[in-house]
mmCIF file of C-alpha atoms in Angstrom:
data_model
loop_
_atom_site.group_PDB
_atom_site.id
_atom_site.type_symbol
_atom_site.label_atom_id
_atom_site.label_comp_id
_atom_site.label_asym_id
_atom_site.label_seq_id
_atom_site.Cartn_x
_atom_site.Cartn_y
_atom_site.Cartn_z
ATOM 1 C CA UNK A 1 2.678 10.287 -7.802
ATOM 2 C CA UNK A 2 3.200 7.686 -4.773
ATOM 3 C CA UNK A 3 2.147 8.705 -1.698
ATOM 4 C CA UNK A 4 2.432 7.554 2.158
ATOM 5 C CA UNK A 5 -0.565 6.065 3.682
ATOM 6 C CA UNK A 6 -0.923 7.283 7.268
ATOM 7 C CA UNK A 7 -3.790 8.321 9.662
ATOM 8 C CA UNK A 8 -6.156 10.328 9.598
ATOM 9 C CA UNK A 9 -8.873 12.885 12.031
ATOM 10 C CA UNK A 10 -12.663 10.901 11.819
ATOM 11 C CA UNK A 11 -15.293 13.173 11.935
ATOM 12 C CA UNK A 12 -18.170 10.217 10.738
ATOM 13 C CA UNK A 13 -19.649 10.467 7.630
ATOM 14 C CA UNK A 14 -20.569 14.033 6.730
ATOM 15 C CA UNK A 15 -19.235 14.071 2.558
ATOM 16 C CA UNK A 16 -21.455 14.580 -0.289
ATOM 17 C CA UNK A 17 -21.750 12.245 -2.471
ATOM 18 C CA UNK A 18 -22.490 12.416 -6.247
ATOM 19 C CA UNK A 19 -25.603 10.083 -6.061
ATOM 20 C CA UNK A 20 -24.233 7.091 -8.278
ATOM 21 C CA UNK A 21 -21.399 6.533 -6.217
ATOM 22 C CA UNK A 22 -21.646 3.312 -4.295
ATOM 23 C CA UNK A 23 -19.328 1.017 -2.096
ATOM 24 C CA UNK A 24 -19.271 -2.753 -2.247
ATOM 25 C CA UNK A 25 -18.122 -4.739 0.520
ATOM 26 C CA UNK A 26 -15.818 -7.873 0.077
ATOM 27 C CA UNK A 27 -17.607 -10.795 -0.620
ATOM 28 C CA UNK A 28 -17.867 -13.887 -2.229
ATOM 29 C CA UNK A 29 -18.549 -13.930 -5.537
ATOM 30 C CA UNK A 30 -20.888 -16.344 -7.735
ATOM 31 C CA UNK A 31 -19.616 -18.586 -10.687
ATOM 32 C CA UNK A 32 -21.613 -16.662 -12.776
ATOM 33 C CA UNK A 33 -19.418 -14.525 -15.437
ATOM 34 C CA UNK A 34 -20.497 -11.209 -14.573
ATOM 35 C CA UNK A 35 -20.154 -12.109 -11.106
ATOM 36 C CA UNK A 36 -16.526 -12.781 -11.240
ATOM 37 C CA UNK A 37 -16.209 -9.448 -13.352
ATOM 38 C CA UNK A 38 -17.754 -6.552 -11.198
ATOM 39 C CA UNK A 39 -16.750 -4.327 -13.052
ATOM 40 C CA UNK A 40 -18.220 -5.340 -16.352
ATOM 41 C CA UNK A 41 -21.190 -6.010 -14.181
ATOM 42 C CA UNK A 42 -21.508 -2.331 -13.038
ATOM 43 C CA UNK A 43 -20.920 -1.021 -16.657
ATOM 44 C CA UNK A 44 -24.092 -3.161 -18.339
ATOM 45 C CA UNK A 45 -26.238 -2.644 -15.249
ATOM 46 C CA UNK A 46 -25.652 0.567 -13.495
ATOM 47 C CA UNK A 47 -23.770 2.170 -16.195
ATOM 48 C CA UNK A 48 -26.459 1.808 -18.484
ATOM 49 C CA UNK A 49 -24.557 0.204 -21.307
ATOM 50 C CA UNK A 50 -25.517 -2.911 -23.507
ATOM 51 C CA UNK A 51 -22.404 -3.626 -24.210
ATOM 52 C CA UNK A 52 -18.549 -3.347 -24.070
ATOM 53 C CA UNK A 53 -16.599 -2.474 -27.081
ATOM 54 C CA UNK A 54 -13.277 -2.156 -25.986
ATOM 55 C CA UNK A 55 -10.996 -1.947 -23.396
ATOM 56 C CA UNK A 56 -7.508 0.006 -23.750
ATOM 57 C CA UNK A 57 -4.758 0.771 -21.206
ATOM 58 C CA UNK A 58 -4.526 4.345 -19.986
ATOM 59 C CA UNK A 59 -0.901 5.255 -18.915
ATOM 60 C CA UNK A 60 0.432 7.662 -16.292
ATOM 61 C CA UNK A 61 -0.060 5.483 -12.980
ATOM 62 C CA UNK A 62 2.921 4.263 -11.161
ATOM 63 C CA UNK A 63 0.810 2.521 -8.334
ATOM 64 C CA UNK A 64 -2.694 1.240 -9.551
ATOM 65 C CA UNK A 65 -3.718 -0.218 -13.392
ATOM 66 C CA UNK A 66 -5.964 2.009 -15.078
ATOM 67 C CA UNK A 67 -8.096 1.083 -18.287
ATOM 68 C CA UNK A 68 -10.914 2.990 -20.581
ATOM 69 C CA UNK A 69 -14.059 1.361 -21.158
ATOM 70 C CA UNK A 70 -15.753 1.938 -24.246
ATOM 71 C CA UNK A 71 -19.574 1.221 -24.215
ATOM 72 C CA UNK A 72 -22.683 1.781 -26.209
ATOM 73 C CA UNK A 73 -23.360 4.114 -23.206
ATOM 74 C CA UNK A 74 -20.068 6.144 -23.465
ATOM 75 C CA UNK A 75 -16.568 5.643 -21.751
ATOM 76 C CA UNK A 76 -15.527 4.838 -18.022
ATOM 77 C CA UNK A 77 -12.178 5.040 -16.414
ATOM 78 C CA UNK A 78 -11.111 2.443 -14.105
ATOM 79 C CA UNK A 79 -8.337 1.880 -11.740
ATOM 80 C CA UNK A 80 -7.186 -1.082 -10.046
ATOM 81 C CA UNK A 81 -4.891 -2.279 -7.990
ATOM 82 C CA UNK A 82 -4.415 -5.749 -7.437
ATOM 83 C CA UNK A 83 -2.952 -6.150 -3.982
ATOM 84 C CA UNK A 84 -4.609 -3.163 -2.135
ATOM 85 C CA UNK A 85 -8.300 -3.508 -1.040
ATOM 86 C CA UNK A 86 -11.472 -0.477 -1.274
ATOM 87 C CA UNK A 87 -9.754 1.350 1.096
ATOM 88 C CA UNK A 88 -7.313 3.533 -0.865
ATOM 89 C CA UNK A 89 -10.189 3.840 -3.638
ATOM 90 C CA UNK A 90 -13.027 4.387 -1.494
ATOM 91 C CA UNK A 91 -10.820 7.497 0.194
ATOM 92 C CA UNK A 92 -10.313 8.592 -3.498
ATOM 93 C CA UNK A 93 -13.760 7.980 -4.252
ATOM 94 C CA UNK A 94 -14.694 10.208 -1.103
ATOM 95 C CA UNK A 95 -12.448 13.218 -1.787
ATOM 96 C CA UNK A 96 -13.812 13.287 -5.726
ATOM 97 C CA UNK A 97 -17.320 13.266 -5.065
ATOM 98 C CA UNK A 98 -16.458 15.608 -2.335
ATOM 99 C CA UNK A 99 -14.801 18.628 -4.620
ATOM 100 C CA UNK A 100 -17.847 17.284 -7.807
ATOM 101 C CA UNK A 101 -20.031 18.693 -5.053
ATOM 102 C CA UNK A 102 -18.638 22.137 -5.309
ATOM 103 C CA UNK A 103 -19.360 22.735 -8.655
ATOM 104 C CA UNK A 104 -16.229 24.941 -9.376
ATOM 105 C CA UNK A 105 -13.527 22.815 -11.150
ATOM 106 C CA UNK A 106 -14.243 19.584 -13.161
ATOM 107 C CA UNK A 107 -12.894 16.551 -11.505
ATOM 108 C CA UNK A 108 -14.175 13.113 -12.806
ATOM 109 C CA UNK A 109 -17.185 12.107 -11.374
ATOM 110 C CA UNK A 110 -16.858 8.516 -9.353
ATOM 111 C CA UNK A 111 -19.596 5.807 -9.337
ATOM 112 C CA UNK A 112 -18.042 2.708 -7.735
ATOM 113 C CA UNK A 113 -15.657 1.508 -5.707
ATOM 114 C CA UNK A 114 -15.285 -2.619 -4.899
ATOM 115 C CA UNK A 115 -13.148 -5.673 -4.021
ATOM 116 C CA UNK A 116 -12.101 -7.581 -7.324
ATOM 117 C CA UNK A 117 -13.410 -11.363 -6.452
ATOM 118 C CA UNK A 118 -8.835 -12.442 -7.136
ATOM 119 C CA UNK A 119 -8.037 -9.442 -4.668
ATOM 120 C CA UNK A 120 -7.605 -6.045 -5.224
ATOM 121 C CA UNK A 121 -9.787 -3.879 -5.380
ATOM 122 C CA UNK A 122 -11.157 -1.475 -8.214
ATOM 123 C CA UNK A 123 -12.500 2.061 -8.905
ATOM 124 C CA UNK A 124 -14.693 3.281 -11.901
ATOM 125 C CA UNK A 125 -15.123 6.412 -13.001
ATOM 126 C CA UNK A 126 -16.161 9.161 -14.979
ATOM 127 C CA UNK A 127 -13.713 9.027 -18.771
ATOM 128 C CA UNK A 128 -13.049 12.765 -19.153
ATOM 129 C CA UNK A 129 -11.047 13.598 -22.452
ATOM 130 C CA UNK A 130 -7.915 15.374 -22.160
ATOM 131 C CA UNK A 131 -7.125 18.844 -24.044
ATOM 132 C CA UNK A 132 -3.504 18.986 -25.942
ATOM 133 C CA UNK A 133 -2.286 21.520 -22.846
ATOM 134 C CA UNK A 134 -2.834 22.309 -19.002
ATOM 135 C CA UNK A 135 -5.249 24.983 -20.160
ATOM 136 C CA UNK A 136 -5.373 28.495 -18.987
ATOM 137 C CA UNK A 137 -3.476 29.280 -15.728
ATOM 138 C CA UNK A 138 -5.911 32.195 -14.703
ATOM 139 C CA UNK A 139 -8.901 29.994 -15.522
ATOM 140 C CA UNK A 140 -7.199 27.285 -13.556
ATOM 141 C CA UNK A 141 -6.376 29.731 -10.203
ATOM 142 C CA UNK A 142 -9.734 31.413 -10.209
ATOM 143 C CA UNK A 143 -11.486 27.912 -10.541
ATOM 144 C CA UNK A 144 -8.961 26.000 -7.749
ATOM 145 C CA UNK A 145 -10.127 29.278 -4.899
ATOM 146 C CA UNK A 146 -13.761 28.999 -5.932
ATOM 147 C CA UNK A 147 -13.336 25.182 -4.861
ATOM 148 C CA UNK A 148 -11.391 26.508 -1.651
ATOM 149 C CA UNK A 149 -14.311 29.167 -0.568
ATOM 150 C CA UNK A 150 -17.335 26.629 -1.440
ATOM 151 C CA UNK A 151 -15.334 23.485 0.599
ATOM 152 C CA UNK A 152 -15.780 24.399 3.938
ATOM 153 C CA UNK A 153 -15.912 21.917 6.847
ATOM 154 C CA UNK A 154 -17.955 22.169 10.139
ATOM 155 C CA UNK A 155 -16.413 19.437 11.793
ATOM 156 C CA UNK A 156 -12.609 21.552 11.814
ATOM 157 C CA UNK A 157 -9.235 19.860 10.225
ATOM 158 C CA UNK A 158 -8.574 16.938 8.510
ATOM 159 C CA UNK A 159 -10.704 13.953 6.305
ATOM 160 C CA UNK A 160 -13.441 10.994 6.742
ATOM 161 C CA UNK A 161 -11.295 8.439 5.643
ATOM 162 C CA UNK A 162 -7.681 7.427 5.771
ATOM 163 C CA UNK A 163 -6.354 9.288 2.565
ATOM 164 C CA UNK A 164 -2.957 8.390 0.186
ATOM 165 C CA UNK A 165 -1.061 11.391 1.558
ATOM 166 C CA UNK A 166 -1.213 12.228 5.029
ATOM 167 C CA UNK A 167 -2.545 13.818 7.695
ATOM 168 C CA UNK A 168 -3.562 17.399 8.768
ATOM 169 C CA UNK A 169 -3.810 19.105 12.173
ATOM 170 C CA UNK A 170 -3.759 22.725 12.719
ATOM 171 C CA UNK A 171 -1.083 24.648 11.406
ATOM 172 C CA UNK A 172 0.318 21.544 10.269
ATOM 173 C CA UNK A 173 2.420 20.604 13.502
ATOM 174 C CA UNK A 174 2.359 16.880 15.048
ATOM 175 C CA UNK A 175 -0.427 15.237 12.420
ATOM 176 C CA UNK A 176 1.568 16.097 8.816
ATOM 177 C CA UNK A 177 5.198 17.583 9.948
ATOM 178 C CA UNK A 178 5.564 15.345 13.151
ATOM 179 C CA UNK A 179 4.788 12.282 11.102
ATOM 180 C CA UNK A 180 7.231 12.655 8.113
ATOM 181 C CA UNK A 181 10.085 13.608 11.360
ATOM 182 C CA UNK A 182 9.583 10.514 13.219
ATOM 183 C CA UNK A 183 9.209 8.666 9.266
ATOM 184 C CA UNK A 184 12.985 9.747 8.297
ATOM 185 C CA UNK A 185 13.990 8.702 11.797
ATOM 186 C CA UNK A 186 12.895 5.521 11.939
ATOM 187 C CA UNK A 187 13.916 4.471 7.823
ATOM 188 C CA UNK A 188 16.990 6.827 8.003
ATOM 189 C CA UNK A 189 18.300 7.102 11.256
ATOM 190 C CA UNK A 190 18.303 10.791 10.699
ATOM 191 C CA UNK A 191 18.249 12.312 13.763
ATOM 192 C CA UNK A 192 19.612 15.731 12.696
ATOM 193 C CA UNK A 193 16.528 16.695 10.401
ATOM 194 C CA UNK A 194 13.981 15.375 13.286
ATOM 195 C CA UNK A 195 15.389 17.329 16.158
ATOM 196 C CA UNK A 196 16.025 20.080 13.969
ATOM 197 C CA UNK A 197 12.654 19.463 12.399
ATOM 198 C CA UNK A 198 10.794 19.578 16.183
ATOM 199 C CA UNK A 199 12.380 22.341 16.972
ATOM 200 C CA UNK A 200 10.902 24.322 14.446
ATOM 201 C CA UNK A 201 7.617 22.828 15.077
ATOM 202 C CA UNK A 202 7.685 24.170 18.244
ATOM 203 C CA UNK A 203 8.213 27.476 17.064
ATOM 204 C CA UNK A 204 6.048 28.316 14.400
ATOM 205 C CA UNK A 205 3.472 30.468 16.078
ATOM 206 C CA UNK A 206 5.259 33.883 15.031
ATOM 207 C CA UNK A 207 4.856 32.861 11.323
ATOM 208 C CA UNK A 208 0.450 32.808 11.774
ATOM 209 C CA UNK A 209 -0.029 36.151 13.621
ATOM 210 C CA UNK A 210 -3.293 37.499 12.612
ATOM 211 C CA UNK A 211 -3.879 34.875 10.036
ATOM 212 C CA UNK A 212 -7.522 32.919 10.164
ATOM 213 C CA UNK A 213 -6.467 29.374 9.351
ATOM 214 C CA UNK A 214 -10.111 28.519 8.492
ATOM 215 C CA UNK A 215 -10.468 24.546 7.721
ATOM 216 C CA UNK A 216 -11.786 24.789 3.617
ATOM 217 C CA UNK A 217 -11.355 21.498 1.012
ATOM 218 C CA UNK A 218 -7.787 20.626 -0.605
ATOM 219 C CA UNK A 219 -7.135 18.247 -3.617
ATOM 220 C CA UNK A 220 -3.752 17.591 -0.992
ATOM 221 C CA UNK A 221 -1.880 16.650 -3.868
ATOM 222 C CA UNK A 222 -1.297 19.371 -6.697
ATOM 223 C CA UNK A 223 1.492 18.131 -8.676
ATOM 224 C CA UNK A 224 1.530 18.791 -12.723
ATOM 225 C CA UNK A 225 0.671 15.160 -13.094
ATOM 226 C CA UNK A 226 -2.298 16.040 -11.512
ATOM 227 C CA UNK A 227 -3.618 18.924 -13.517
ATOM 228 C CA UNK A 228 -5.028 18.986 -17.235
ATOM 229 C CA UNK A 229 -7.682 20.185 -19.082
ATOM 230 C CA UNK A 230 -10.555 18.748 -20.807
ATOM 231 C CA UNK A 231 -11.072 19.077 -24.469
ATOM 232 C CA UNK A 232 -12.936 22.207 -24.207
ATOM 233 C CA UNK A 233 -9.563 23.683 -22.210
ATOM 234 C CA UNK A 234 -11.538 23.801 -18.890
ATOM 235 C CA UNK A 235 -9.518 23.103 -16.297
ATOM 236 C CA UNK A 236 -9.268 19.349 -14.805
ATOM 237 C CA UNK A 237 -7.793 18.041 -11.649
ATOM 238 C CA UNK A 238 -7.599 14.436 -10.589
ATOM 239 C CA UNK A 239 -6.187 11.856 -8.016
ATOM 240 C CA UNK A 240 -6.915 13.597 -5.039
ATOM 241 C CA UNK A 241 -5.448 12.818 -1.191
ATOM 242 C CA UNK A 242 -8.205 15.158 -0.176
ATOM 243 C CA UNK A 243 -8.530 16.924 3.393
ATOM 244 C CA UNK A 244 -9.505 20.417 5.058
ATOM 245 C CA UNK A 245 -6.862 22.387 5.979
ATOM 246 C CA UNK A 246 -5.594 25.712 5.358
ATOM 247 C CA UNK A 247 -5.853 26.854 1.934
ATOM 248 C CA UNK A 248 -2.239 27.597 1.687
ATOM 249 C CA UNK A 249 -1.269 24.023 1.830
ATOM 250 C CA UNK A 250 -2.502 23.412 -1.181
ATOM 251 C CA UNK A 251 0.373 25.566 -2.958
ATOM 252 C CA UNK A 252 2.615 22.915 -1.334
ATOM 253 C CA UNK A 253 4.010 20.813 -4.126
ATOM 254 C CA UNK A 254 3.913 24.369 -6.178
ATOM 255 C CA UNK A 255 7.612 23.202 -6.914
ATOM 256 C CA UNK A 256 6.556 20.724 -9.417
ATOM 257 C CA UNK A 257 3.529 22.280 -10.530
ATOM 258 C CA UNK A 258 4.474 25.145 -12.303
ATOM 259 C CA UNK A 259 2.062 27.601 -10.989
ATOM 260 C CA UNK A 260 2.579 31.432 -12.597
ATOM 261 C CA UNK A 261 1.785 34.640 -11.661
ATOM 262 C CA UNK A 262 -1.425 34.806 -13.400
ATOM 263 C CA UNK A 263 -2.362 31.452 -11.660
ATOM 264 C CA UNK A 264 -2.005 33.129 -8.154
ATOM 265 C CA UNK A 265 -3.552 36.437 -9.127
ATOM 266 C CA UNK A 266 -6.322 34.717 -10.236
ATOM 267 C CA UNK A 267 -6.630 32.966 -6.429
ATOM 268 C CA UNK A 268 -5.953 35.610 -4.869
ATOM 269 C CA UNK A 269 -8.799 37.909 -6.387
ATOM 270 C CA UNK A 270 -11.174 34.998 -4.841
ATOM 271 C CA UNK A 271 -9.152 34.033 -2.317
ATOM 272 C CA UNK A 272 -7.463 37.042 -0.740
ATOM 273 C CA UNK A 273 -3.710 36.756 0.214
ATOM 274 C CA UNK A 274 -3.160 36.418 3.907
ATOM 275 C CA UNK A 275 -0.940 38.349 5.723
ATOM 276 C CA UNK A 276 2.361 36.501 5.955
ATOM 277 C CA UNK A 277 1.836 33.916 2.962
ATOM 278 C CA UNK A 278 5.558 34.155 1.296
ATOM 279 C CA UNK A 279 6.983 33.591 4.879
ATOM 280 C CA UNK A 280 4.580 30.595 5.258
ATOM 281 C CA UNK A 281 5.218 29.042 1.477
ATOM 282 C CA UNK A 282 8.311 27.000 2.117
ATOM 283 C CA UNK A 283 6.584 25.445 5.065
ATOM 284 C CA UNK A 284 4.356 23.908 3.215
ATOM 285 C CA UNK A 285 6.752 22.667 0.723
ATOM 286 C CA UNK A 286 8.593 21.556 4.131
ATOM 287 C CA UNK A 287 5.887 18.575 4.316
ATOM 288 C CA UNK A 288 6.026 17.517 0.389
ATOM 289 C CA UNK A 289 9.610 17.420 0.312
ATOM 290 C CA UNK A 290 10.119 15.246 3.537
ATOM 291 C CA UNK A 291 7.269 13.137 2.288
ATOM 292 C CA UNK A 292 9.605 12.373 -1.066
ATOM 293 C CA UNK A 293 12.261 11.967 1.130
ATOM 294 C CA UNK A 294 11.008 9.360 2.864
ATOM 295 C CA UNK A 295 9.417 7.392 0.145
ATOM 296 C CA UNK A 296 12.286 8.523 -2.706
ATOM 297 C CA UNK A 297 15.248 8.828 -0.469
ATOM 298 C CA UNK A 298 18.049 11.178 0.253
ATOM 299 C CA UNK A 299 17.721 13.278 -3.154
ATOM 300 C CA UNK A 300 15.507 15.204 -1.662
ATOM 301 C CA UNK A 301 16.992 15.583 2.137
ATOM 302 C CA UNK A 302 18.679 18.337 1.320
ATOM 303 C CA UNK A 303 15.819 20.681 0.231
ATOM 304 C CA UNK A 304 13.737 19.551 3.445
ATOM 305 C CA UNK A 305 16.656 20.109 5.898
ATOM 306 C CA UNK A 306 17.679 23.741 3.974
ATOM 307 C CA UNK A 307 14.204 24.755 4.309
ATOM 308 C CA UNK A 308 14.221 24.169 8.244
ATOM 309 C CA UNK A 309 17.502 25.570 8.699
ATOM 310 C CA UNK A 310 16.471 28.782 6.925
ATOM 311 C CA UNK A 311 12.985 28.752 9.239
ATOM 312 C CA UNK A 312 15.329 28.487 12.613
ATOM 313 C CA UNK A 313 17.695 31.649 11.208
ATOM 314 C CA UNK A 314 14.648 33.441 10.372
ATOM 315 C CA UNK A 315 12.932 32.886 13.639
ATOM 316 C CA UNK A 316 15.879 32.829 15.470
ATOM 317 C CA UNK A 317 15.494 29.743 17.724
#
């Protein structure tokens, strides 16, 4: 799914990194062949293959190109884009080595991230192979909390990098709401959804009253395009815009995910239900829906300015 690119908290680098992941800076590259291919280079050197025997197009992306690799040494999946540099991959990079670290749901495994020598810039990848469904929804619930409880920051809110989603602060006032507001403004000239909009940001204290918002690791963008399962029907999530924030964010694009009620009873066994959460749930939608707003346009202004209204009846402000 397209996302918005906008800032993020820095806390320095303090991820975990699967050990074969690695960065390259741009540089120039030598005439040789493999030079001007990096990532063929990668896959017969670090990848431990011999050789390449074929290369086929994976779809599903509406932003970046992405191929599998066959090898002698197995398959790799690899992204590129051809006008965006490392950045966006190395923050994708980042957030998947960051949940491989918890060792609760599969997520592919990432090994490099470089400039292509034309521009661009590329990532590679574990090649996980898909099951025929989503999987099971419990499986998938108890799996997604066991991330939550085992991803926990000690440097507070937010990410290392710049991520392809947005921003968090605590209880998701100026740093995620604020931006999307002053976004609509400034494309739309909608002033009646940003005053509206900061208005309710003003007043959302009532809705965390005894709830510990306790900073723990989000995939940030749970959409059904972004779950599967691998071929054993273990649960699989992928493209992350990864950040710490509360754990209830994460149910934010739950409107075109299709979670069920065995998927949150499942959570909620690990991660217990905080007092308040149904009153809190469209908030967090709030965010996703003014995000597609602003990058999809005025099909979904409606839903973002209906859930506001019905937060400024309910609080009465």
């Amino acid at each position: 799914m397209a996302t918005t690119h906008v800032g993020f908290l820095s806390f320095g680098s303090f991820l975990p990194l699967p050990s074969r992941i690695s960065f390259s800076k741009r540089r120039t590259f030598a005439m040789a062949a493999l030079s001007d291919d990096p990532i063929r280079e990668w896959i017969l050197s670090e990848g431990k293959a011999t050789h390449i025997t074929k290369i086929c197009p994976v779809g599903g992306g509406c932003i970046n190109l992405a191929s599998r690799y066959g090898t002698d040494a197995g398959s790799f999946f690899v992204k590129t884009n051809r006008s965006i540099g490392p950045s966006m991959f190395e923050g994708e990079a980042l957030g998947l080595g960051a949940m491989y670290e918890t060792r609760t749901i599969r997520v592919p495994r990432p090994f490099k991230v470089g400039a292509l020598p034309t521009g661009g810039s590329y990532i590679i990848m574990e090649f996980i192979e898909f099951g025929s469904s989503r999987g099971n929804q419990s499986v998938f619930g108890k799996k997604l909390a066991e991330m939550h409880k085992a991803g926990k920051s000690g440097k507070g809110f937010g990410f290392d990098v710049d991520n392809t989603i947005g921003r968090y602060g605590p209880y998701a006032h100026e740093h995620r709401l604020g931006y999307q507001l002053k976004l609509a403004l400034d494309q739309y000239g909608d002033s009646t959804i940003y005053q509206r909009g900061h208005r309710l940001m003003k007043n959302l204290a009532p809705l965390f009253e005894g709830v510990n918002v306790e900073p723990c690791l989000l995939h940030g963008d749970l959409w059904s395009g972004n779950i599967s399962s691998d071929k054993n029907g273990e649960p699989v999530i992928l493209d992350p815009a990864c950040y710490y924030g509360h754990n209830e964010a994460e149910f934010g694009m739950s409107w075109c995910a299709g979670f069920g009620g065995s998927f949150y009873n499942s959570y909620f066994e690990v991660m217990p239900k905080q007092p308040g959460f149904e009153k809190r749930r469209d908030l967090y939608m709030l965010y996703h829906y003014l995000n597609h707003y602003n990058l999809f346009g005025s099909g979904y202004r409606s839903s973002a300015l209906s859930i506001i209204d019905d937060y400024l009846r309910m609080l009465k402000v």
